[in-house]
Amino acid sequence: MASAVEQLFTVKARIATAEREAGAVTLVAVSKTFDATDIRPVIEAGQRVFGENRVQEAQAKWPALKEAFPDIELHLIGPLQSNKAKEAVALFDVIETVDREKIAAELGKEIARQGRTPRLYVQVNTGSEPQKAGIEPREAVAFVARCRSVHALAIEGLMCIPPADENPGPHFALLEKLGLEAGVDKLSMGMSGDYETAIAFGATSVRVGSAIFGAR
């Protein structure tokens, strides 16, 4: 079975091929559920941008890794509870899952209090799935504007997770359209099964886990 490092290089090569038809893309290696011992070889192979789903899980392994590798960039890509805003602002460099007013308000308070400014994305529920986090597409542009004007948040991008049983292309196209309307530069979209499609639709970052680390 291929190692995580071998699979990392395979993913990077496929991204490089897709980039020739699009712009530069950041690979976010999704390390949720994997231990520091599994992650370290991937870091040592040169990967520096990682994604985690849960604040508490990330707190258990990333402070020591970030101390050993100070140029690590850590993304929160899972739902954020308002009572975890303090910890999220302290640990993460990018928070991709701003999706409701209460979270925006708490992040605004913590950013002002801590003097730390993680980069922020609004998560859009492009499939309007009731079980999934994210702001409704029809509300996304206005929500980005409120985050900026009411909560003083510097929203730089949008993020989505298309429904698992649908063609992701229309969802990526919708996110690209909303990004233009909202005036953001970054689009986080595409995972292990569809990141090349996402790049073709304008993704600036892709979140790849199982294609690197294997099945969870």
Short mmCIF file of C-alpha atoms in Angstrom, two decimals:
data_model
loop_
_atom_site.label_atom_id
_atom_site.label_comp_id
_atom_site.label_asym_id
_atom_site.label_seq_id
_atom_site.Cartn_x
_atom_site.Cartn_y
_atom_site.Cartn_z
CA MET A 1 0.00 0.00 0.00
CA ALA A 2 1.35 3.43 -0.91
CA SER A 3 2.55 5.59 1.97
CA ALA A 4 1.00 8.95 2.77
CA VAL A 5 4.13 10.65 1.43
CA GLU A 6 3.88 8.79 -1.90
CA GLN A 7 0.20 9.65 -2.16
CA LEU A 8 0.96 13.29 -1.28
CA PHE A 9 3.29 13.52 -4.28
CA THR A 10 0.69 11.86 -6.53
CA VAL A 11 -1.95 14.41 -5.49
CA LYS A 12 0.50 17.28 -5.96
CA ALA A 13 1.34 16.07 -9.46
CA ARG A 14 -2.32 15.88 -10.42
CA ILE A 15 -2.91 19.37 -9.03
CA ALA A 16 0.07 20.67 -11.03
CA THR A 17 -1.44 19.23 -14.20
CA ALA A 18 -4.84 20.78 -13.46
CA GLU A 19 -3.22 24.12 -12.62
CA ARG A 20 -1.88 24.44 -16.16
CA GLU A 21 -5.47 25.12 -17.27
CA ALA A 22 -6.33 27.30 -14.26
CA GLY A 23 -4.60 29.40 -11.58
CA ALA A 24 -2.36 28.46 -8.68
CA VAL A 25 -3.97 26.17 -6.12
CA THR A 26 -3.15 25.53 -2.45
CA LEU A 27 -3.34 21.93 -1.28
CA VAL A 28 -4.91 21.62 2.18
CA ALA A 29 -4.00 18.15 3.46
CA VAL A 30 -6.91 17.04 5.66
CA SER A 31 -5.41 15.30 8.68
CA LYS A 32 -8.53 14.85 10.82
CA THR A 33 -8.54 11.60 12.86
CA PHE A 34 -4.84 11.00 12.12
CA ASP A 35 -2.21 11.18 14.85
CA ALA A 36 0.86 13.38 14.89
CA THR A 37 2.97 10.33 14.07
CA ASP A 38 0.99 9.91 10.82
CA ILE A 39 1.16 13.61 9.97
CA ARG A 40 4.84 14.26 10.65
CA PRO A 41 6.19 12.33 7.60
CA VAL A 42 3.90 14.39 5.35
CA ILE A 43 5.23 17.59 6.93
CA GLU A 44 8.79 16.39 6.52
CA ALA A 45 8.05 15.72 2.84
CA GLY A 46 7.33 19.43 2.42
CA GLN A 47 3.57 19.81 2.97
CA ARG A 48 2.79 22.86 5.12
CA VAL A 49 -0.98 23.47 4.86
CA PHE A 50 -3.31 21.17 6.81
CA GLY A 51 -7.01 21.00 7.63
CA GLU A 52 -8.80 19.79 10.76
CA ASN A 53 -12.51 19.32 11.45
CA ARG A 54 -12.65 19.71 15.23
CA VAL A 55 -11.09 22.31 17.48
CA GLN A 56 -10.57 19.91 20.39
CA GLU A 57 -8.87 17.26 18.25
CA ALA A 58 -6.58 19.86 16.70
CA GLN A 59 -5.63 21.21 20.12
CA ALA A 60 -4.38 17.75 21.10
CA LYS A 61 -1.80 17.43 18.32
CA TRP A 62 -1.07 20.69 16.50
CA PRO A 63 0.52 23.01 19.10
CA ALA A 64 3.58 20.74 19.34
CA LEU A 65 3.74 20.23 15.56
CA LYS A 66 3.45 23.98 14.94
CA GLU A 67 6.23 24.60 17.45
CA ALA A 68 8.46 22.12 15.62
CA PHE A 69 7.45 23.46 12.19
CA PRO A 70 6.64 27.19 12.63
CA ASP A 71 5.64 27.71 8.99
CA ILE A 72 2.65 25.35 9.25
CA GLU A 73 -0.69 26.86 8.17
CA LEU A 74 -3.65 25.24 9.91
CA HIS A 75 -7.21 25.47 8.55
CA LEU A 76 -10.43 24.76 10.44
CA ILE A 77 -12.68 23.08 7.88
CA GLY A 78 -15.35 21.63 10.18
CA PRO A 79 -18.32 23.32 11.87
CA LEU A 80 -17.38 25.85 14.56
CA GLN A 81 -19.41 26.09 17.76
CA SER A 82 -19.63 29.57 19.23
CA ASN A 83 -18.20 28.37 22.56
CA LYS A 84 -15.04 27.27 20.72
CA ALA A 85 -14.38 30.62 19.02
CA LYS A 86 -11.71 31.57 21.56
CA GLU A 87 -9.73 28.38 21.01
CA ALA A 88 -10.22 28.50 17.23
CA VAL A 89 -8.86 32.04 16.93
CA ALA A 90 -5.87 31.10 19.10
CA LEU A 91 -4.91 27.97 17.13
CA PHE A 92 -6.03 28.23 13.50
CA ASP A 93 -4.51 30.39 10.78
CA VAL A 94 -7.58 30.06 8.54
CA ILE A 95 -11.20 29.43 9.60
CA GLU A 96 -13.25 28.27 6.61
CA THR A 97 -16.61 27.68 8.28
CA VAL A 98 -18.13 31.03 9.22
CA ASP A 99 -21.80 30.36 8.52
CA ARG A 100 -24.09 32.26 10.90
CA GLU A 101 -24.44 35.54 12.74
CA LYS A 102 -23.58 34.17 16.20
CA ILE A 103 -20.28 32.72 14.97
CA ALA A 104 -19.41 35.97 13.19
CA ALA A 105 -20.09 37.95 16.36
CA GLU A 106 -17.99 35.64 18.55
CA LEU A 107 -15.10 35.63 16.09
CA GLY A 108 -15.21 39.41 15.92
CA LYS A 109 -14.95 39.63 19.72
CA GLU A 110 -12.12 37.11 19.97
CA ILE A 111 -10.10 38.61 17.13
CA ALA A 112 -10.32 42.02 18.82
CA ARG A 113 -9.48 40.55 22.23
CA GLN A 114 -6.57 38.34 21.14
CA GLY A 115 -5.13 40.61 18.49
CA ARG A 116 -4.79 37.56 16.24
CA THR A 117 -6.30 37.68 12.76
CA PRO A 118 -6.97 34.28 11.20
CA ARG A 119 -8.08 34.49 7.59
CA LEU A 120 -11.81 33.83 7.23
CA TYR A 121 -14.09 32.10 4.73
CA VAL A 122 -17.87 31.87 4.68
CA GLN A 123 -19.19 28.34 4.22
CA VAL A 124 -22.06 28.10 1.71
CA ASN A 125 -24.50 25.17 1.74
CA THR A 126 -24.74 25.02 -2.05
CA GLY A 127 -27.06 22.00 -1.95
CA SER A 128 -29.36 23.49 0.73
CA GLU A 129 -28.97 20.24 2.68
CA PRO A 130 -30.75 20.49 6.05
CA GLN A 131 -28.19 18.29 7.82
CA LYS A 132 -25.19 20.26 6.57
CA ALA A 133 -23.62 23.44 7.90
CA GLY A 134 -23.34 26.54 5.75
CA ILE A 135 -25.31 29.64 4.83
CA GLU A 136 -27.99 29.37 2.15
CA PRO A 137 -26.72 30.49 -1.28
CA ARG A 138 -29.37 33.21 -1.60
CA GLU A 139 -28.17 34.72 1.70
CA ALA A 140 -24.42 34.36 1.16
CA VAL A 141 -23.56 37.69 -0.46
CA ALA A 142 -25.52 39.71 2.11
CA PHE A 143 -24.00 37.66 4.93
CA VAL A 144 -20.46 38.39 3.71
CA ALA A 145 -21.35 42.09 3.65
CA ARG A 146 -22.71 41.92 7.23
CA CYS A 147 -19.62 40.08 8.45
CA ARG A 148 -17.53 42.94 7.11
CA SER A 149 -19.68 45.90 8.12
CA VAL A 150 -21.20 44.72 11.42
CA HIS A 151 -18.53 42.42 12.83
CA ALA A 152 -15.40 43.91 11.19
CA LEU A 153 -14.39 40.53 9.79
CA ALA A 154 -12.09 40.48 6.77
CA ILE A 155 -13.78 37.68 4.81
CA GLU A 156 -11.41 36.60 2.05
CA GLY A 157 -13.16 33.57 0.57
CA LEU A 158 -16.04 31.12 0.28
CA MET A 159 -16.09 27.38 0.96
CA CYS A 160 -18.52 24.60 0.03
CA ILE A 161 -19.04 20.85 0.32
CA PRO A 162 -21.34 19.66 -2.50
CA PRO A 163 -23.87 16.88 -1.85
CA ALA A 164 -22.12 13.51 -2.04
CA ASP A 165 -24.60 12.05 -4.54
CA GLU A 166 -24.64 14.95 -7.03
CA ASN A 167 -22.41 16.18 -9.82
CA PRO A 168 -20.15 18.68 -8.03
CA GLY A 169 -19.63 20.89 -11.10
CA PRO A 170 -22.80 23.00 -10.75
CA HIS A 171 -22.05 23.53 -7.06
CA PHE A 172 -18.53 24.72 -7.83
CA ALA A 173 -19.90 27.00 -10.54
CA LEU A 174 -22.41 28.45 -8.06
CA LEU A 175 -19.67 29.12 -5.49
CA GLU A 176 -17.56 30.85 -8.14
CA LYS A 177 -20.53 33.06 -9.07
CA LEU A 178 -21.25 33.93 -5.44
CA GLY A 179 -17.58 34.69 -4.87
CA LEU A 180 -17.59 37.24 -7.66
CA GLU A 181 -20.77 38.84 -6.31
CA ALA A 182 -19.40 38.95 -2.76
CA GLY A 183 -16.07 40.39 -3.83
CA VAL A 184 -13.85 37.63 -2.44
CA ASP A 185 -10.65 36.30 -3.97
CA LYS A 186 -10.51 32.76 -2.58
CA LEU A 187 -12.61 29.65 -3.21
CA SER A 188 -12.09 26.55 -1.08
CA MET A 189 -13.77 23.69 -2.91
CA GLY A 190 -12.94 20.17 -4.01
CA MET A 191 -11.99 17.10 -2.00
CA SER A 192 -10.31 13.75 -2.70
CA GLY A 193 -12.85 12.63 -5.29
CA ASP A 194 -13.35 15.86 -7.21
CA TYR A 195 -10.48 18.28 -6.62
CA GLU A 196 -9.45 18.35 -10.29
CA THR A 197 -13.00 19.33 -11.26
CA ALA A 198 -12.94 22.05 -8.59
CA ILE A 199 -9.69 23.45 -9.97
CA ALA A 200 -11.29 23.67 -13.42
CA PHE A 201 -14.08 25.76 -11.87
CA GLY A 202 -11.70 28.20 -10.19
CA ALA A 203 -10.78 26.69 -6.83
CA THR A 204 -7.89 28.46 -5.15
CA SER A 205 -7.56 25.71 -2.52
CA VAL A 206 -8.61 22.06 -2.37
CA ARG A 207 -9.10 19.95 0.76
CA VAL A 208 -7.67 16.46 0.24
CA GLY A 209 -7.60 13.85 3.00
CA SER A 210 -8.18 10.20 2.09
CA ALA A 211 -6.27 10.47 -1.20
CA ILE A 212 -3.20 11.31 0.90
CA PHE A 213 -3.62 9.63 4.29
CA GLY A 214 -5.84 6.72 3.21
CA ALA A 215 -9.20 5.61 4.55
CA ARG A 216 -10.15 6.65 8.07
#
